[in-house]
Coordinates of C-alpha atoms in Angstrom, one line a residue:
X27 CA 26.6 -27.4 3.2
X28 CA 28.5 -25.6 0.3
X29 CA 25.7 -26.3 -2.6
X30 CA 22.9 -24.6 0.3
X31 CA 25.5 -21.6 0.5
X32 CA 25.7 -21.0 -3.5
X33 CA 21.9 -22.2 -3.5
X34 CA 20.8 -19.5 -1.2
X35 CA 23.6 -17.2 -2.7
X36 CA 21.6 -17.4 -6.0
X37 CA 18.6 -16.4 -5.1
X38 CA 20.2 -13.5 -2.7
X39 CA 21.4 -12.6 -6.8
X40 CA 18.4 -13.3 -8.9
X41 CA 16.3 -11.2 -6.5
X42 CA 18.5 -8.2 -6.3
X43 CA 18.8 -8.4 -10.9
X44 CA 15.6 -8.2 -10.5
X45 CA 14.8 -5.0 -8.3
X46 CA 17.5 -3.7 -9.7
X47 CA 15.2 -1.1 -11.3
X48 CA 14.5 -0.2 -7.7
X49 CA 16.7 3.1 -6.1
X50 CA 17.2 2.9 -2.6
X51 CA 15.8 6.9 -1.1
X52 CA 16.8 7.7 2.2
X53 CA 14.7 10.6 4.3
X54 CA 13.6 11.0 8.2
X55 CA 11.3 12.4 10.0
X56 CA 13.3 14.3 12.7
X57 CA 15.7 11.8 13.7
X58 CA 14.8 9.0 12.6
X59 CA 16.0 7.5 9.6
X60 CA 13.8 6.6 7.0
X61 CA 14.4 4.0 3.9
X62 CA 12.2 3.9 1.0
X63 CA 12.9 2.9 -2.9
X64 CA 11.8 4.8 -6.1
X65 CA 11.8 4.0 -9.5
X66 CA 11.1 5.8 -12.5
X67 CA 8.4 5.7 -15.5
X68 CA 10.1 3.3 -18.6
X69 CA 7.9 6.5 -20.9
X70 CA 7.6 9.4 -19.2
X71 CA 4.6 11.9 -20.2
X72 CA 4.3 16.2 -19.6
X73 CA 1.7 15.4 -16.3
X74 CA 4.1 12.7 -14.3
X75 CA 1.6 10.5 -12.3
X76 CA 2.5 9.0 -9.5
X77 CA 2.2 6.7 -7.0
X78 CA 2.6 6.2 -3.7
X79 CA 2.4 2.7 -2.4
X80 CA 2.2 2.0 1.7
X81 CA 3.4 -2.0 2.2
X82 CA 2.3 -4.4 4.5
X83 CA 3.2 -4.6 7.8
X84 CA 6.5 -6.8 7.2
X85 CA 7.6 -3.4 5.2
X86 CA 8.9 -3.1 2.2
X87 CA 8.8 -6.4 0.6
X88 CA 9.2 -8.8 -2.5
X89 CA 5.3 -7.7 -3.2
X90 CA 5.6 -4.1 -3.2
X91 CA 8.2 -4.4 -5.2
X92 CA 7.3 -7.0 -8.2
X93 CA 3.9 -4.4 -8.1
X94 CA 5.8 -1.3 -8.7
X95 CA 8.2 -2.4 -11.6
X96 CA 4.8 -3.4 -12.5
X97 CA 3.7 0.4 -12.3
X98 CA 7.1 1.7 -14.0
X99 CA 6.4 -0.3 -16.9
X100 CA 2.4 1.8 -17.2
X101 CA 3.8 4.9 -16.7
X102 CA 4.1 6.1 -12.9
X103 CA 6.6 7.1 -11.1
X104 CA 6.5 5.1 -8.3
X105 CA 7.6 5.4 -4.0
X106 CA 7.0 3.0 -1.3
X107 CA 7.2 4.0 1.8
X108 CA 9.3 3.8 4.6
X109 CA 6.5 4.0 8.1
X110 CA 8.7 2.2 10.7
X111 CA 12.6 3.4 10.4
X112 CA 15.9 1.7 10.4
X113 CA 16.4 0.3 13.9
X114 CA 12.4 -0.6 13.6
X115 CA 11.2 -2.7 11.1
X116 CA 9.7 -6.2 12.7
X117 CA 11.5 -9.7 12.5
X118 CA 7.9 -11.3 12.5
X119 CA 4.7 -10.8 12.6
X120 CA 3.9 -10.6 16.3
X121 CA 6.9 -7.6 16.4
X122 CA 4.7 -5.9 12.9
X123 CA 1.3 -6.7 15.0
X124 CA 2.4 -4.6 17.6
X125 CA 4.2 -1.7 15.7
X126 CA 1.0 -1.8 13.2
X127 CA -1.1 -1.8 15.9
X128 CA 0.6 1.7 17.2
X129 CA 0.3 3.3 13.7
X130 CA -3.5 2.5 13.6
X131 CA -3.9 4.4 17.2
X132 CA -1.9 7.3 17.1
X133 CA -3.5 8.1 12.7
X134 CA -2.0 11.6 12.4
X135 CA 1.4 10.1 12.9
X136 CA 0.4 7.2 10.7
X137 CA -0.2 10.3 8.1
X138 CA 2.6 12.5 9.1
X139 CA 4.9 9.3 7.8
X140 CA 2.6 8.7 4.6
X141 CA 2.8 12.9 3.5
X142 CA 6.7 12.4 3.8
X143 CA 7.2 9.6 1.8
X144 CA 4.6 11.9 -0.5
X145 CA 7.3 14.3 -0.6
X146 CA 9.6 12.0 -1.2
X147 CA 7.5 10.9 -4.6
X148 CA 7.3 14.7 -5.9
X149 CA 11.2 14.9 -5.2
X150 CA 11.7 12.2 -8.0
X151 CA 9.5 13.8 -10.3
X152 CA 6.1 13.3 -9.5
X153 CA 3.6 15.9 -10.2
X154 CA 2.6 16.9 -6.5
X155 CA -1.2 17.5 -8.4
X156 CA -1.2 14.2 -10.2
X157 CA -0.4 11.4 -7.0
X158 CA -2.8 8.3 -6.0
X159 CA -1.4 6.6 -2.8
X160 CA -2.6 2.7 -2.6
X161 CA -1.9 0.4 0.0
X162 CA -1.8 -3.3 1.0
X163 CA -2.4 -4.9 4.4
X164 CA -1.6 -2.2 6.8
X165 CA -0.9 0.0 4.3
X166 CA -4.4 -0.6 2.9
X167 CA -5.8 1.1 6.3
X168 CA -3.1 4.0 5.6
X169 CA -4.0 5.2 2.6
X170 CA -7.7 5.3 4.1
X171 CA -6.3 7.1 6.3
X172 CA -4.3 9.3 3.6
X173 CA -7.7 10.7 3.0
X174 CA -9.0 11.0 6.3
X175 CA -5.5 13.6 6.6
X176 CA -6.7 15.6 3.4
X177 CA -3.7 14.5 2.1
X178 CA -2.4 15.8 -1.4
X179 CA -4.1 12.9 -3.8
X180 CA -6.2 12.2 -6.5
X181 CA -7.1 8.7 -5.3
X182 CA -6.4 5.9 -2.7
X183 CA -6.9 2.6 -3.0
X184 CA -6.7 0.1 -0.7
X185 CA -6.4 -3.7 -0.3
X186 CA -7.5 -6.1 1.8
X187 CA -6.6 -3.2 4.2
X188 CA -8.5 -3.2 8.0
X189 CA -11.2 -0.3 7.9
X190 CA -11.6 -0.6 11.8
X191 CA -11.5 3.1 12.3
X192 CA -12.3 4.4 16.8
X193 CA -16.1 6.0 16.6
X194 CA -15.5 8.7 18.5
X195 CA -13.0 10.6 15.3
X196 CA -15.6 12.4 13.3
X197 CA -16.5 12.8 10.3
X198 CA -14.9 14.9 7.7
X199 CA -16.0 15.4 4.3
X200 CA -13.5 13.7 1.7
X201 CA -12.5 14.7 -1.0
X202 CA -10.6 12.3 -2.1
X203 CA -11.5 9.2 -4.5
X204 CA -10.8 5.6 -2.8
X205 CA -10.8 2.8 -3.8
X206 CA -11.3 -0.7 -2.0
X207 CA -10.7 -4.4 -3.1
X208 CA -11.5 -7.2 -0.9
X209 CA -11.7 -10.2 -0.3
X210 CA -15.0 -11.7 0.0
X211 CA -14.2 -14.5 3.0
X212 CA -11.2 -11.8 4.9
X213 CA -11.8 -13.2 8.5
X214 CA -10.8 -10.2 9.7
X215 CA -12.7 -7.7 9.4
X216 CA -16.0 -8.3 10.3
X217 CA -19.4 -7.3 8.9
X218 CA -20.0 -4.7 11.7
X219 CA -16.5 -3.0 10.6
X220 CA -17.4 -2.9 6.9
X221 CA -21.1 -2.1 7.6
X222 CA -19.6 1.4 9.5
X223 CA -17.3 2.1 7.5
X224 CA -19.4 1.9 3.9
X225 CA -21.8 4.5 6.7
X226 CA -18.4 6.6 7.0
X227 CA -17.7 7.2 3.3
X228 CA -21.6 8.0 3.3
X229 CA -21.2 10.7 6.1
X230 CA -18.3 12.4 4.5
X231 CA -19.5 12.7 0.7
X232 CA -17.1 10.8 -0.4
X233 CA -16.7 9.4 -4.0
X234 CA -16.5 5.4 -3.0
X235 CA -16.6 1.9 -4.3
X236 CA -15.8 -1.1 -2.9
X237 CA -15.0 -4.2 -4.8
X238 CA -15.9 -8.1 -3.4
X239 CA -14.2 -10.5 -4.8
X240 CA -14.8 -14.5 -4.0
X241 CA -12.6 -16.7 -2.6
X242 CA -10.3 -14.6 -1.7
X243 CA -9.1 -13.8 1.9
X244 CA -6.2 -11.5 3.6
X245 CA -3.5 -11.1 1.3
X246 CA -5.0 -12.0 -1.6
X247 CA -2.4 -10.0 -3.7
X248 CA 0.4 -11.7 -1.7
X249 CA 2.1 -15.2 -4.0
X250 CA 4.2 -15.2 -1.1
X251 CA 1.0 -15.7 1.8
X252 CA 0.6 -19.1 0.7
X253 CA -2.5 -21.0 -0.7
X254 CA -4.4 -22.0 2.3
X255 CA -7.2 -20.0 3.0
X256 CA -8.0 -21.6 6.0
X257 CA -4.9 -19.8 7.9
X258 CA -7.1 -15.9 7.0
X259 CA -4.4 -15.2 5.0
X260 CA -3.8 -16.1 1.8
X261 CA -2.6 -15.9 -2.3
X262 CA -5.4 -15.7 -5.0
X263 CA -4.2 -15.7 -8.1
X264 CA -7.3 -14.4 -9.9
X265 CA -8.4 -12.2 -7.3
X266 CA -4.3 -10.3 -7.6
X267 CA -5.7 -10.7 -11.3
X268 CA -8.8 -9.2 -11.4
X269 CA -7.4 -6.5 -8.8
X270 CA -4.6 -5.4 -10.0
X271 CA -6.7 -4.4 -13.7
X272 CA -9.6 -2.7 -11.3
X273 CA -6.6 0.0 -10.2
X274 CA -5.3 0.2 -13.8
X275 CA -9.2 0.9 -14.6
X276 CA -9.0 3.9 -11.0
X277 CA -5.6 5.2 -11.9
X278 CA -6.7 5.6 -15.6
X279 CA -9.7 7.7 -14.5
X280 CA -8.3 9.7 -11.9
X281 CA -4.9 10.5 -12.6
X282 CA -4.1 12.8 -16.3
X283 CA -1.4 10.5 -18.1

């Protein structure tokens, strides 16, 4: 028993050291306390480019922390948003599905929480007019809502995010550049939803791209998702690396370094 305890403690300590550069940031939405994470670039520029990250439906996880650190090494200010707030963090996927569905349905609340996190990124040092938002799964849905909500962003990048949207909503011009990184075999996005999303992009006059990754399903960027595609969500190393390279190309195009 003692050996197991020491092993777990060692993992916790190593994880804490690994993500030591990420600084906790407490902020609020009215009476609701939110807990984000910020990291400054290792090399700074006069243009102070920033990246707002919206994590997957379980909240801030190791995958988002690792990507934030990689982006900081590339010269970006990064802030990982807390959408749910203290006391509302899901303990499992069932709870995550329930709370994520709430924000997808009540999209103006979603947009507000994203905008509050965006303000924290600016406070951390990023140039308010030189920011891109990226998101994973639930967060990928969020950054598309940020574009639809006309948040002050140069671009948004959605990784395996839901593309579905209430067809009754009115289309408005989208001026934010959009990149969607999508698993070609993702079972959670129907052909009808993909077609409707692409038509939305055309109707809103968006500058958009959608890239498909072969043999990739949902959550293909997350190493903790396992490797069994039959479950519908699994890590795909090749797709993860390729999509990160596509992210870097997009950032180089839309942000000033």
